[in-house]
Every structure is written in C-alpha cells, then in structure tokens.
PDB file of C-alpha atoms in Angstrom:
ATOM      1  CA  MET A   1      51.844  -1.814 -18.989  1.00 91.00           C
ATOM      2  CA  LYS A   2      54.452  -3.134 -16.776  1.00 92.00           C
ATOM      3  CA  ASP A   3      52.346  -5.858 -14.828  1.00 95.00           C
ATOM      4  CA  PHE A   4      48.867  -7.597 -15.040  1.00 98.00           C
ATOM      5  CA  ALA A   5      48.119  -7.613 -11.455  1.00 96.00           C
ATOM      6  CA  GLY A   6      44.041  -6.617 -10.626  1.00 96.00           C
ATOM      7  CA  LYS A   7      43.568  -6.542 -14.222  1.00 98.00           C
ATOM      8  CA  ILE A   8      40.890  -8.253 -16.504  1.00 98.00           C
ATOM      9  CA  ALA A   9      41.649 -10.115 -19.372  1.00 98.00           C
ATOM     10  CA  VAL A  10      39.400 -11.716 -22.161  1.00 98.00           C
ATOM     11  CA  ILE A  11      41.033 -14.541 -24.185  1.00 98.00           C
ATOM     12  CA  THR A  12      39.383 -16.397 -26.913  1.00 98.00           C
ATOM     13  CA  GLY A  13      40.102 -20.319 -27.609  1.00 97.00           C
ATOM     14  CA  GLY A  14      41.229 -20.350 -23.690  1.00 97.00           C
ATOM     15  CA  GLY A  15      40.165 -23.978 -23.944  1.00 96.00           C
ATOM     16  CA  THR A  16      43.525 -25.451 -24.793  1.00 95.00           C
ATOM     17  CA  GLY A  17      46.935 -24.551 -26.640  1.00 95.00           C
ATOM     18  CA  MET A  18      48.250 -20.974 -26.159  1.00 96.00           C
ATOM     19  CA  GLY A  19      45.059 -19.684 -24.742  1.00 97.00           C
ATOM     20  CA  ARG A  20      45.036 -21.890 -21.880  1.00 98.00           C
ATOM     21  CA  GLU A  21      48.893 -21.208 -20.948  1.00 98.00           C
ATOM     22  CA  LEU A  22      48.165 -17.070 -21.402  1.00 98.00           C
ATOM     23  CA  ALA A  23      44.969 -17.967 -19.100  1.00 98.00           C
ATOM     24  CA  ARG A  24      47.357 -19.952 -16.425  1.00 97.00           C
ATOM     25  CA  GLN A  25      49.986 -17.296 -16.708  1.00 97.00           C
ATOM     26  CA  LEU A  26      47.987 -14.472 -16.462  1.00 97.00           C
ATOM     27  CA  VAL A  27      46.358 -16.010 -13.617  1.00 97.00           C
ATOM     28  CA  ALA A  28      49.428 -16.560 -11.765  1.00 95.00           C
ATOM     29  CA  GLU A  29      50.314 -12.949 -12.142  1.00 96.00           C
ATOM     30  CA  GLY A  30      47.098 -12.242 -10.150  1.00 96.00           C
ATOM     31  CA  CYS A  31      45.035 -10.962 -13.534  1.00 97.00           C
ATOM     32  CA  ASN A  32      41.269 -11.871 -13.579  1.00 98.00           C
ATOM     33  CA  VAL A  33      40.480 -13.745 -16.670  1.00 98.00           C
ATOM     34  CA  ALA A  34      37.306 -14.176 -18.698  1.00 98.00           C
ATOM     35  CA  MET A  35      37.598 -16.770 -21.456  1.00 98.00           C
ATOM     36  CA  CYS A  36      35.859 -18.120 -24.289  1.00 98.00           C
ATOM     37  CA  ASP A  37      36.066 -21.409 -26.624  1.00 97.00           C
ATOM     38  CA  VAL A  38      33.390 -23.654 -28.468  1.00 96.00           C
ATOM     39  CA  SER A  39      34.435 -26.554 -25.912  1.00 95.00           C
ATOM     40  CA  GLU A  40      33.304 -25.983 -22.139  1.00 97.00           C
ATOM     41  CA  PRO A  41      34.873 -29.187 -21.216  1.00 96.00           C
ATOM     42  CA  ALA A  42      38.190 -27.680 -22.325  1.00 96.00           C
ATOM     43  CA  MET A  43      37.393 -24.461 -20.751  1.00 98.00           C
ATOM     44  CA  ALA A  44      36.554 -26.662 -17.463  1.00 98.00           C
ATOM     45  CA  GLU A  45      39.991 -27.994 -17.575  1.00 97.00           C
ATOM     46  CA  THR A  46      41.624 -24.767 -17.997  1.00 97.00           C
ATOM     47  CA  LYS A  47      40.259 -23.269 -15.120  1.00 97.00           C
ATOM     48  CA  ARG A  48      41.051 -26.388 -12.860  1.00 96.00           C
ATOM     49  CA  LEU A  49      44.529 -25.681 -13.920  1.00 96.00           C
ATOM     50  CA  CYS A  50      44.400 -22.249 -13.141  1.00 95.00           C
ATOM     51  CA  GLU A  51      42.706 -22.840  -9.560  1.00 93.00           C
ATOM     52  CA  VAL A  52      45.245 -25.747  -8.780  1.00 89.00           C
ATOM     53  CA  GLU A  53      47.440 -23.067  -6.739  1.00 76.00           C
ATOM     54  CA  LYS A  54      44.561 -21.353  -4.631  1.00 80.00           C
ATOM     55  CA  LEU A  55      43.642 -18.261  -6.416  1.00 85.00           C
ATOM     56  CA  PRO A  56      43.618 -15.143  -4.298  1.00 83.00           C
ATOM     57  CA  GLN A  57      40.834 -13.660  -2.484  1.00 85.00           C
ATOM     58  CA  GLY A  58      38.664 -11.994  -5.170  1.00 88.00           C
ATOM     59  CA  LEU A  59      40.407 -13.042  -8.373  1.00 95.00           C
ATOM     60  CA  ARG A  60      37.964 -14.403 -11.024  1.00 96.00           C
ATOM     61  CA  VAL A  61      38.306 -16.990 -13.842  1.00 97.00           C
ATOM     62  CA  THR A  62      35.320 -17.115 -15.880  1.00 98.00           C
ATOM     63  CA  THR A  63      34.245 -19.154 -18.917  1.00 98.00           C
ATOM     64  CA  HIS A  64      31.857 -18.514 -21.826  1.00 98.00           C
ATOM     65  CA  VAL A  65      30.804 -20.714 -24.788  1.00 98.00           C
ATOM     66  CA  ALA A  66      31.261 -18.864 -27.831  1.00 98.00           C
ATOM     67  CA  ASP A  67      32.044 -19.196 -31.504  1.00 98.00           C
ATOM     68  CA  VAL A  68      34.364 -15.921 -32.199  1.00 98.00           C
ATOM     69  CA  ALA A  69      33.082 -16.106 -35.686  1.00 98.00           C
ATOM     70  CA  ILE A  70      29.319 -15.498 -34.696  1.00 98.00           C
ATOM     71  CA  GLU A  71      29.000 -11.513 -33.645  1.00 98.00           C
ATOM     72  CA  ASP A  72      25.972 -12.404 -31.369  1.00 98.00           C
ATOM     73  CA  HIS A  73      28.067 -15.219 -29.348  1.00 98.00           C
ATOM     74  CA  LEU A  74      30.546 -12.579 -28.753  1.00 98.00           C
ATOM     75  CA  ARG A  75      28.262  -9.977 -27.723  1.00 98.00           C
ATOM     76  CA  ARG A  76      26.677 -12.420 -25.356  1.00 98.00           C
ATOM     77  CA  PHE A  77      30.067 -13.301 -23.873  1.00 98.00           C
ATOM     78  CA  ARG A  78      30.784  -9.503 -23.367  1.00 98.00           C
ATOM     79  CA  ASP A  79      27.497  -9.326 -21.698  1.00 98.00           C
ATOM     80  CA  GLU A  80      28.059 -12.255 -19.692  1.00 98.00           C
ATOM     81  CA  LEU A  81      31.538 -11.217 -18.389  1.00 97.00           C
ATOM     82  CA  ALA A  82      30.723  -7.959 -17.578  1.00 98.00           C
ATOM     83  CA  GLU A  83      27.871  -9.429 -15.132  1.00 98.00           C
ATOM     84  CA  GLN A  84      30.361 -12.186 -13.960  1.00 98.00           C
ATOM     85  CA  GLN A  85      33.661 -10.272 -13.608  1.00 97.00           C
ATOM     86  CA  LYS A  86      31.415  -7.239 -12.443  1.00 96.00           C
ATOM     87  CA  THR A  87      33.160  -4.729 -14.702  1.00 98.00           C
ATOM     88  CA  ASP A  88      32.369  -2.233 -17.278  1.00 98.00           C
ATOM     89  CA  LYS A  89      35.954  -2.319 -18.779  1.00 98.00           C
ATOM     90  CA  ILE A  90      38.905  -4.668 -19.875  1.00 98.00           C
ATOM     91  CA  HIS A  91      42.642  -4.455 -20.027  1.00 98.00           C
ATOM     92  CA  LEU A  92      43.463  -7.010 -22.069  1.00 98.00           C
ATOM     93  CA  LEU A  93      42.356  -8.545 -25.131  1.00 99.00           C
ATOM     94  CA  PHE A  94      43.642 -11.755 -26.366  1.00 98.00           C
ATOM     95  CA  ASN A  95      42.180 -12.470 -29.926  1.00 98.00           C
ATOM     96  CA  ASN A  96      43.948 -16.270 -30.133  1.00 98.00           C
ATOM     97  CA  ALA A  97      40.810 -18.714 -31.220  1.00 97.00           C
ATOM     98  CA  GLY A  98      42.118 -20.016 -34.462  1.00 94.00           C
ATOM     99  CA  ILE A  99      41.753 -23.492 -36.525  1.00 92.00           C
ATOM    100  CA  GLY A 100      43.366 -24.960 -39.488  1.00 90.00           C
ATOM    101  CA  GLY A 101      41.783 -26.442 -42.906  1.00 87.00           C
ATOM    102  CA  GLY A 102      40.230 -25.479 -45.882  1.00 83.00           C
ATOM    103  CA  GLY A 103      43.253 -25.091 -47.428  1.00 90.00           C
ATOM    104  CA  SER A 104      42.400 -25.198 -51.017  1.00 93.00           C
ATOM    105  CA  LEU A 105      40.076 -23.551 -53.235  1.00 95.00           C
ATOM    106  CA  PHE A 106      39.925 -26.682 -55.405  1.00 94.00           C
ATOM    107  CA  THR A 107      39.788 -30.004 -53.112  1.00 89.00           C
ATOM    108  CA  ASN A 108      37.928 -28.282 -50.083  1.00 90.00           C
ATOM    109  CA  THR A 109      34.197 -27.073 -49.762  1.00 92.00           C
ATOM    110  CA  ARG A 110      33.713 -23.489 -49.753  1.00 95.00           C
ATOM    111  CA  GLU A 111      32.084 -24.045 -46.489  1.00 94.00           C
ATOM    112  CA  GLN A 112      35.304 -25.447 -45.182  1.00 93.00           C
ATOM    113  CA  TRP A 113      37.200 -22.633 -46.587  1.00 96.00           C
ATOM    114  CA  GLU A 114      35.314 -20.077 -45.138  1.00 96.00           C
ATOM    115  CA  ARG A 115      34.981 -21.688 -41.676  1.00 96.00           C
ATOM    116  CA  THR A 116      38.467 -21.286 -41.222  1.00 96.00           C
ATOM    117  CA  PHE A 117      38.727 -17.682 -43.003  1.00 97.00           C
ATOM    118  CA  ASN A 118      35.878 -16.763 -40.525  1.00 98.00           C
ATOM    119  CA  ILE A 119      37.437 -17.922 -37.343  1.00 97.00           C
ATOM    120  CA  CYS A 120      41.113 -16.984 -37.883  1.00 97.00           C
ATOM    121  CA  TRP A 121      40.044 -13.649 -39.509  1.00 98.00           C
ATOM    122  CA  GLY A 122      36.524 -12.683 -38.296  1.00 98.00           C
ATOM    123  CA  GLY A 123      37.245 -13.477 -34.819  1.00 98.00           C
ATOM    124  CA  VAL A 124      39.747 -10.966 -34.528  1.00 98.00           C
ATOM    125  CA  TYR A 125      38.001  -8.378 -36.275  1.00 98.00           C
ATOM    126  CA  LEU A 126      34.591  -8.747 -33.981  1.00 98.00           C
ATOM    127  CA  GLY A 127      36.623  -9.368 -31.140  1.00 98.00           C
ATOM    128  CA  VAL A 128      38.392  -5.989 -31.351  1.00 98.00           C
ATOM    129  CA  ARG A 129      34.828  -4.286 -32.576  1.00 98.00           C
ATOM    130  CA  THR A 130      32.907  -6.330 -29.626  1.00 98.00           C
ATOM    131  CA  PHE A 131      35.437  -5.357 -26.753  1.00 98.00           C
ATOM    132  CA  LEU A 132      36.978  -1.775 -27.830  1.00 98.00           C
ATOM    133  CA  PRO A 133      34.460  -0.051 -25.867  1.00 98.00           C
ATOM    134  CA  MET A 134      35.374  -2.093 -22.573  1.00 98.00           C
ATOM    135  CA  LEU A 135      39.162  -1.385 -23.570  1.00 98.00           C
ATOM    136  CA  VAL A 136      38.893   2.303 -24.216  1.00 98.00           C
ATOM    137  CA  ALA A 137      37.129   2.536 -20.725  1.00 98.00           C
ATOM    138  CA  ALA A 138      40.032   1.356 -19.036  1.00 98.00           C
ATOM    139  CA  ASP A 139      42.963   3.479 -18.140  1.00 98.00           C
ATOM    140  CA  GLU A 140      45.281   1.438 -19.952  1.00 98.00           C
ATOM    141  CA  ALA A 141      44.787  -1.592 -22.251  1.00 98.00           C
ATOM    142  CA  HIS A 142      46.438  -3.795 -24.987  1.00 98.00           C
ATOM    143  CA  ILE A 143      45.026  -5.808 -27.859  1.00 99.00           C
ATOM    144  CA  VAL A 144      46.812  -8.913 -28.958  1.00 98.00           C
ATOM    145  CA  ASN A 145      45.970 -10.229 -32.230  1.00 98.00           C
ATOM    146  CA  THR A 146      47.337 -13.614 -33.164  1.00 98.00           C
ATOM    147  CA  ALA A 147      48.469 -14.371 -36.441  1.00 98.00           C
ATOM    148  CA  SER A 148      51.050 -16.651 -37.782  1.00 97.00           C
ATOM    149  CA  VAL A 149      54.161 -17.057 -39.790  1.00 96.00           C
ATOM    150  CA  ASN A 150      51.809 -17.453 -42.522  1.00 96.00           C
ATOM    151  CA  GLY A 151      50.952 -13.957 -42.179  1.00 97.00           C
ATOM    152  CA  PHE A 152      54.053 -12.970 -44.073  1.00 97.00           C
ATOM    153  CA  TRP A 153      54.807 -16.518 -45.533  1.00 97.00           C
ATOM    154  CA  ALA A 154      51.818 -18.161 -47.234  1.00 97.00           C
ATOM    155  CA  SER A 155      52.641 -21.647 -47.241  1.00 94.00           C
ATOM    156  CA  ILE A 156      53.488 -24.911 -45.237  1.00 89.00           C
ATOM    157  CA  GLY A 157      54.902 -26.964 -48.252  1.00 85.00           C
ATOM    158  CA  MET A 158      54.851 -27.413 -51.983  1.00 85.00           C
ATOM    159  CA  ASN A 159      52.443 -30.370 -51.565  1.00 83.00           C
ATOM    160  CA  GLN A 160      49.709 -28.856 -49.646  1.00 86.00           C
ATOM    161  CA  ALA A 161      47.496 -25.967 -50.178  1.00 92.00           C
ATOM    162  CA  HIS A 162      47.144 -23.331 -47.343  1.00 94.00           C
ATOM    163  CA  THR A 163      45.168 -20.408 -48.635  1.00 97.00           C
ATOM    164  CA  ALA A 164      42.090 -19.916 -46.024  1.00 97.00           C
ATOM    165  CA  TYR A 165      44.638 -19.879 -42.945  1.00 96.00           C
ATOM    166  CA  SER A 166      47.051 -18.072 -45.071  1.00 97.00           C
ATOM    167  CA  SER A 167      44.577 -15.540 -46.325  1.00 98.00           C
ATOM    168  CA  ALA A 168      43.267 -14.944 -42.707  1.00 98.00           C
ATOM    169  CA  LYS A 169      46.577 -14.463 -40.982  1.00 98.00           C
ATOM    170  CA  PHE A 170      48.030 -11.854 -43.306  1.00 98.00           C
ATOM    171  CA  ALA A 171      44.325  -9.942 -42.888  1.00 98.00           C
ATOM    172  CA  VAL A 172      45.377 -10.002 -39.091  1.00 98.00           C
ATOM    173  CA  LYS A 173      48.529  -8.882 -39.430  1.00 98.00           C
ATOM    174  CA  GLY A 174      47.546  -5.938 -41.890  1.00 98.00           C
ATOM    175  CA  PHE A 175      44.631  -5.007 -39.604  1.00 98.00           C
ATOM    176  CA  THR A 176      47.024  -4.840 -36.172  1.00 98.00           C
ATOM    177  CA  GLU A 177      49.075  -2.744 -38.086  1.00 98.00           C
ATOM    178  CA  ALA A 178      46.672  -0.424 -38.843  1.00 98.00           C
ATOM    179  CA  LEU A 179      45.264  -0.248 -35.855  1.00 98.00           C
ATOM    180  CA  ILE A 180      48.474   1.309 -34.304  1.00 98.00           C
ATOM    181  CA  ASN A 181      48.056   4.544 -35.886  1.00 98.00           C
ATOM    182  CA  ASP A 182      44.374   4.421 -35.480  1.00 98.00           C
ATOM    183  CA  LEU A 183      44.431   3.986 -31.924  1.00 98.00           C
ATOM    184  CA  ARG A 184      47.155   6.602 -31.356  1.00 98.00           C
ATOM    185  CA  LEU A 185      44.812   8.884 -33.020  1.00 98.00           C
ATOM    186  CA  HIS A 186      41.749   8.154 -30.993  1.00 98.00           C
ATOM    187  CA  ALA A 187      42.773   6.084 -28.051  1.00 98.00           C
ATOM    188  CA  PRO A 188      46.321   6.455 -27.413  1.00 98.00           C
ATOM    189  CA  HIS A 189      46.157   4.559 -23.937  1.00 98.00           C
ATOM    190  CA  VAL A 190      45.336   1.465 -25.768  1.00 98.00           C
ATOM    191  CA  LYS A 191      48.215  -0.375 -27.374  1.00 98.00           C
ATOM    192  CA  CYS A 192      47.945  -3.159 -29.936  1.00 98.00           C
ATOM    193  CA  SER A 193      50.460  -6.115 -30.715  1.00 98.00           C
ATOM    194  CA  VAL A 194      50.173  -8.757 -33.661  1.00 98.00           C
ATOM    195  CA  VAL A 195      51.657 -12.331 -32.600  1.00 98.00           C
ATOM    196  CA  MET A 196      53.478 -14.307 -35.117  1.00 98.00           C
ATOM    197  CA  PRO A 197      54.272 -17.888 -34.054  1.00 96.00           C
ATOM    198  CA  GLY A 198      55.925 -20.505 -35.922  1.00 93.00           C
ATOM    199  CA  HIS A 199      55.621 -24.324 -34.851  1.00 90.00           C
ATOM    200  CA  ILE A 200      54.028 -23.979 -31.365  1.00 90.00           C
ATOM    201  CA  GLY A 201      53.359 -27.328 -29.604  1.00 78.00           C
ATOM    202  CA  THR A 202      49.157 -27.253 -29.425  1.00 74.00           C
ATOM    203  CA  SER A 203      46.289 -29.287 -30.730  1.00 66.00           C
ATOM    204  CA  ILE A 204      45.469 -27.169 -33.555  1.00 67.00           C
ATOM    205  CA  VAL A 205      45.921 -30.163 -35.850  1.00 64.00           C
ATOM    206  CA  SER A 206      42.878 -32.419 -34.087  1.00 65.00           C
ATOM    207  CA  ASN A 207      40.864 -29.484 -33.182  1.00 66.00           C
ATOM    208  CA  SER A 208      40.662 -27.941 -36.271  1.00 65.00           C
ATOM    209  CA  ARG A 209      39.204 -31.383 -37.881  1.00 63.00           C
ATOM    210  CA  LYS A 210      36.589 -31.162 -34.826  1.00 64.00           C
ATOM    211  CA  VAL A 211      35.364 -27.666 -35.434  1.00 71.00           C
ATOM    212  CA  GLN A 212      35.302 -28.111 -39.387  1.00 70.00           C
ATOM    213  CA  SER A 213      33.364 -31.662 -38.974  1.00 67.00           C
ATOM    214  CA  SER A 214      31.060 -30.572 -36.042  1.00 68.00           C
ATOM    215  CA  ASP A 215      31.256 -33.697 -34.792  1.00 68.00           C
ATOM    216  CA  GLY A 216      33.281 -33.876 -32.204  1.00 68.00           C
ATOM    217  CA  SER A 217      35.596 -36.924 -32.842  1.00 72.00           C
ATOM    218  CA  ASP A 218      38.928 -37.618 -33.284  1.00 73.00           C
ATOM    219  CA  ARG A 219      38.619 -39.868 -36.170  1.00 83.00           C
ATOM    220  CA  LEU A 220      38.444 -38.928 -39.435  1.00 83.00           C
ATOM    221  CA  ASN A 221      35.220 -39.557 -41.721  1.00 84.00           C
ATOM    222  CA  ALA A 222      35.058 -41.299 -44.957  1.00 84.00           C
ATOM    223  CA  ASP A 223      35.420 -38.040 -47.270  1.00 81.00           C
ATOM    224  CA  GLU A 224      38.178 -37.086 -44.810  1.00 79.00           C
ATOM    225  CA  VAL A 225      40.154 -40.316 -45.292  1.00 83.00           C
ATOM    226  CA  ALA A 226      39.995 -39.993 -48.950  1.00 84.00           C
ATOM    227  CA  LEU A 227      41.655 -36.653 -49.009  1.00 78.00           C
ATOM    228  CA  THR A 228      44.075 -37.312 -46.765  1.00 79.00           C
ATOM    229  CA  ARG A 229      45.441 -40.499 -48.700  1.00 86.00           C
ATOM    230  CA  LYS A 230      45.383 -38.050 -51.659  1.00 79.00           C
ATOM    231  CA  ARG A 231      47.215 -35.463 -49.964  1.00 74.00           C
ATOM    232  CA  MET A 232      49.706 -38.073 -48.897  1.00 75.00           C
ATOM    233  CA  VAL A 233      50.231 -39.715 -52.357  1.00 80.00           C
ATOM    234  CA  ALA A 234      50.882 -36.017 -53.673  1.00 71.00           C
ATOM    235  CA  ALA A 235      53.362 -35.867 -50.731  1.00 69.00           C
ATOM    236  CA  GLY A 236      55.589 -38.588 -51.814  1.00 75.00           C
ATOM    237  CA  VAL A 237      54.597 -40.899 -49.130  1.00 81.00           C
ATOM    238  CA  PRO A 238      55.416 -44.279 -50.189  1.00 83.00           C
ATOM    239  CA  ASP A 239      52.463 -46.435 -51.015  1.00 85.00           C
ATOM    240  CA  ALA A 240      50.136 -44.256 -49.877  1.00 82.00           C
ATOM    241  CA  ASP A 241      47.558 -45.191 -52.195  1.00 85.00           C
ATOM    242  CA  LYS A 242      48.094 -48.561 -50.804  1.00 84.00           C
ATOM    243  CA  MET A 243      47.202 -47.953 -47.496  1.00 87.00           C
ATOM    244  CA  SER A 244      43.872 -49.032 -45.451  1.00 88.00           C
ATOM    245  CA  ASP A 245      41.646 -46.798 -43.978  1.00 86.00           C
ATOM    246  CA  ASP A 246      42.606 -47.895 -40.424  1.00 86.00           C
ATOM    247  CA  ASP A 247      46.041 -46.678 -41.708  1.00 83.00           C
ATOM    248  CA  ILE A 248      45.221 -43.542 -42.905  1.00 83.00           C
ATOM    249  CA  GLN A 249      43.170 -42.895 -39.462  1.00 80.00           C
ATOM    250  CA  ALA A 250      46.642 -43.689 -37.718  1.00 82.00           C
ATOM    251  CA  ALA A 251      48.577 -41.855 -39.750  1.00 77.00           C
ATOM    252  CA  PHE A 252      46.446 -38.405 -39.132  1.00 77.00           C
ATOM    253  CA  ALA A 253      46.383 -39.492 -35.358  1.00 79.00           C
ATOM    254  CA  GLU A 254      50.212 -39.808 -35.704  1.00 75.00           C
ATOM    255  CA  ARG A 255      50.702 -36.145 -37.206  1.00 72.00           C
ATOM    256  CA  ALA A 256      48.390 -34.456 -34.380  1.00 69.00           C
ATOM    257  CA  ARG A 257      50.439 -35.943 -31.636  1.00 78.00           C
ATOM    258  CA  SER A 258      53.607 -35.070 -33.155  1.00 71.00           C
ATOM    259  CA  PHE A 259      52.573 -31.351 -34.178  1.00 67.00           C
ATOM    260  CA  LEU A 260      51.549 -31.254 -30.105  1.00 66.00           C
ATOM    261  CA  GLU A 261      54.502 -33.118 -28.621  1.00 72.00           C
ATOM    262  CA  ASP A 262      57.269 -32.213 -30.847  1.00 73.00           C
ATOM    263  CA  ALA A 263      56.763 -28.812 -31.795  1.00 76.00           C
ATOM    264  CA  PRO A 264      60.238 -26.846 -31.031  1.00 80.00           C
ATOM    265  CA  THR A 265      58.279 -24.189 -28.928  1.00 93.00           C
ATOM    266  CA  THR A 266      55.624 -25.168 -26.368  1.00 94.00           C
ATOM    267  CA  ALA A 267      52.739 -23.588 -25.847  1.00 95.00           C
ATOM    268  CA  ALA A 268      53.551 -22.682 -22.063  1.00 96.00           C
ATOM    269  CA  GLU A 269      57.028 -20.651 -23.671  1.00 97.00           C
ATOM    270  CA  ALA A 270      54.776 -19.131 -26.299  1.00 97.00           C
ATOM    271  CA  ALA A 271      52.786 -17.574 -23.724  1.00 98.00           C
ATOM    272  CA  LYS A 272      55.479 -16.135 -21.917  1.00 98.00           C
ATOM    273  CA  ILE A 273      57.315 -14.506 -24.968  1.00 98.00           C
ATOM    274  CA  ILE A 274      53.930 -13.286 -25.585  1.00 98.00           C
ATOM    275  CA  LEU A 275      52.994 -11.590 -22.230  1.00 98.00           C
ATOM    276  CA  ASP A 276      56.880 -10.295 -22.059  1.00 98.00           C
ATOM    277  CA  GLY A 277      56.139  -8.531 -25.585  1.00 98.00           C
ATOM    278  CA  VAL A 278      53.113  -6.952 -23.776  1.00 98.00           C
ATOM    279  CA  LYS A 279      55.013  -5.724 -21.017  1.00 98.00           C
ATOM    280  CA  ALA A 280      57.570  -4.341 -23.430  1.00 98.00           C
ATOM    281  CA  GLU A 281      55.172  -2.651 -25.288  1.00 97.00           C
ATOM    282  CA  ARG A 282      56.463  -4.341 -28.608  1.00 98.00           C
ATOM    283  CA  TRP A 283      54.088  -4.316 -31.686  1.00 98.00           C
ATOM    284  CA  ARG A 284      55.498  -7.285 -33.416  1.00 98.00           C
ATOM    285  CA  ILE A 285      55.961 -10.463 -31.495  1.00 98.00           C
ATOM    286  CA  LEU A 286      57.639 -13.576 -33.021  1.00 98.00           C
ATOM    287  CA  VAL A 287      57.417 -16.403 -31.312  1.00 97.00           C
ATOM    288  CA  GLY A 288      60.212 -19.063 -31.802  1.00 95.00           C
ATOM    289  CA  GLU A 289      63.343 -19.186 -33.537  1.00 94.00           C
ATOM    290  CA  ASP A 290      61.958 -20.910 -36.510  1.00 94.00           C
ATOM    291  CA  ALA A 291      59.528 -17.962 -36.758  1.00 96.00           C
ATOM    292  CA  LYS A 292      62.615 -15.473 -36.416  1.00 96.00           C
ATOM    293  CA  ARG A 293      64.564 -17.458 -39.530  1.00 95.00           C
ATOM    294  CA  LEU A 294      61.822 -17.660 -41.570  1.00 96.00           C
ATOM    295  CA  ASP A 295      61.109 -13.914 -41.087  1.00 97.00           C
ATOM    296  CA  GLU A 296      64.667 -13.260 -41.821  1.00 97.00           C
ATOM    297  CA  ARG A 297      64.485 -15.531 -44.997  1.00 96.00           C
ATOM    298  CA  VAL A 298      61.472 -13.948 -46.641  1.00 97.00           C
ATOM    299  CA  ARG A 299      62.547 -10.380 -46.035  1.00 97.00           C
ATOM    300  CA  ALA A 300      65.924 -11.374 -47.673  1.00 97.00           C
ATOM    301  CA  THR A 301      64.416 -13.062 -50.866  1.00 96.00           C
ATOM    302  CA  PRO A 302      60.880 -12.456 -51.060  1.00 97.00           C
ATOM    303  CA  GLU A 303      60.983 -13.367 -54.619  1.00 98.00           C
ATOM    304  CA  GLN A 304      62.167 -16.953 -53.824  1.00 97.00           C
ATOM    305  CA  ALA A 305      59.855 -17.621 -50.776  1.00 96.00           C
ATOM    306  CA  TYR A 306      57.835 -19.721 -52.868  1.00 96.00           C
ATOM    307  CA  ASP A 307      60.345 -22.072 -54.568  1.00 96.00           C
ATOM    308  CA  ARG A 308      61.396 -25.444 -53.534  1.00 93.00           C
ATOM    309  CA  ALA A 309      64.757 -24.839 -53.033  1.00 94.00           C
ATOM    310  CA  PHE A 310      63.789 -22.141 -50.452  1.00 95.00           C
ATOM    311  CA  TYR A 311      61.315 -24.483 -48.418  1.00 92.00           C
ATOM    312  CA  GLU A 312      63.851 -27.241 -48.617  1.00 90.00           C
ATOM    313  CA  SER A 313      66.717 -25.380 -47.061  1.00 92.00           C
ATOM    314  CA  PHE A 314      64.551 -23.538 -44.283  1.00 91.00           C
ATOM    315  CA  THR A 315      63.041 -27.334 -42.930  1.00 88.00           C
ATOM    316  CA  GLN A 316      66.455 -28.495 -43.171  1.00 87.00           C
ATOM    317  CA  GLU A 317      67.693 -25.859 -41.204  1.00 88.00           C
ATOM    318  CA  VAL A 318      65.053 -25.555 -38.356  1.00 83.00           C
ATOM    319  CA  GLY A 319      63.939 -29.167 -38.577  1.00 76.00           C
ATOM    320  CA  TRP A 320      60.064 -28.505 -39.964  1.00 70.00           C
ATOM    321  CA  ARG A 321      58.542 -31.950 -40.713  1.00 58.00           C
ATOM    322  CA  LEU A 322      55.409 -30.088 -42.384  1.00 50.00           C
ATOM    323  CA  GLY A 323      53.954 -29.768 -45.542  1.00 39.00           C
TER     324      GLY A 323
END
C-alpha cells in the first residue's frame, strides 16, 4: 500500500496519543478515518484537529464510543462505521488502544490486572476478528497491531512489577507474527505489522488511571495514594514514607506530565514512523531509538535481560527515567 488517499482506516484509541496522530496524518493524506475510544470528548478534539484544515469534499471522519475489550462494542462500532462511511470494506486497521496498570499479581486486584490485559491483548484479538471480513473485502489491506518494547522485554525496571501489560504485549507480538503466514495462505492481499514503541510522549499514565478507576478523575483515590506511596518507598525515593497525600498526588501528576512532555519520541513522530512502515510493508516496526537499542541489547544478552546491571546500563545510555 503505497499511499492512503481514498482508503478507509479504522483506529482504536483514537482520542489521544498515537491514535490521534495517526488520524491526523491519515486525513492529511486523503484517507477516510473511523475511530473509537471510551472518551467521546477526546475523540471530538481529534476530529476537530483533523478538520482544522478543511477536509476535501467527500472525506469522512467519524467517531464511535467503544470499549475494545467488549466484543459487542466493537461489533456496534463496525456496524456504525459501515453505515456512516457508506462502505462494506476497510483498507487499514490500527489496533492501537491500550492502557497500563495492574502490574502485579500481588499488589493489584485481579480486576485491575485483567482490565489491562483484556484491553491491550483482547482489544487487538477482537479487533482483528471483528474487522477481518471488511479487510478481506478490500482489494488491498493492512492490519497494524500496537505492541511495545514490553512485547520482547517484560519490565520497566527492578522496583515495579509489570506483568499484565507485558503479558498482553507479548501476546500481541506473537499473534501478529503468526498472522503473517495465516494471511499469506488465506488472504494474501492483506498484510500485517506489529508496532513496538519505546517511550512515546502520550497521556497513557493519566488515561490508564481514569480507565482503571472508572471515575474519569485526574486525582488518585485513597487506595491508589497508598499504593503509589508504597511503590515510591520500594523505588528508594527519599522520605517517600513521610510524604503527605497531597505530595503523592503531586508526584503522580508530575510523572504523568513528564511521560507526556519529556519523552524522546513524540506521538506525531511515532505515527509517521508507523505509517512509513506500512507503506514499506514492514511487518516489524520499532518506534524510537530507545526501542532499537533495547531490541539489540535483549537479543545480544537475553539471559541478562532482567538483571539490575542490564537495566541500569540501558537507562543510563538512553536516558529513561521509568521504574
């Protein structure tokens, strides 16, 4: 697929971050976009940004509220876009939606763990299941599944568990790689790519908290304050056990801000790398120099990948401040 003009793209998690930037860049290339998200206001802002420059006549940008972990939501999304986009086919599927959280089998609830896993893995699997007939109906099509560097390195540091997200992203990576030959055998005009970003400047920290808590607030509740304090103590933050609840709230807000604003790769840069990878029909798309370096390191010394020395030397090399 050498260009996107006149094509129809589906994007999950289109309200913020890479999903928003994928929508903006696809629309700029003349591609119709149907996006879903759990946040209607966030999608409205994405649509507004897409329409800042007047859309070409007939180009359509539609928004649909859906939780990708719920199959009925995705089926409704599919049916709505078929009607509103006036189509029985799509050319591009970006399974981009994801959240963090639920990192530990010990300190997080089963509900938190499975919420993360069901969105990050289930949303990809159900997305492909739901939209595959519409992709096959097109003359050419491409599935783009967002994994992470945590799809080949299941950690964000020595002091924080990261099991739900990493498990999901490993599943996404393996599923997409297995799809390569499945598609080649049964629908050779449909291609697929797995995207593995490093640290990208998005609102995933704050958005994950909102989704996990279901209250839509930017502030931690009492249980989250206590858990955050415990994590900070474990991470060796000076006097974390003496910090007030307001201090903990401020520390969380700063972490969310820093993850968004201080990342080595912006969401817009990530979207361009992804779209260029699709045009080049690359099945494996690493996003960011940190992702490339981490991939090289894990491949070179897999047995040491979870040792403290590995993490400390890598973070010093790329400037990560996570975990």
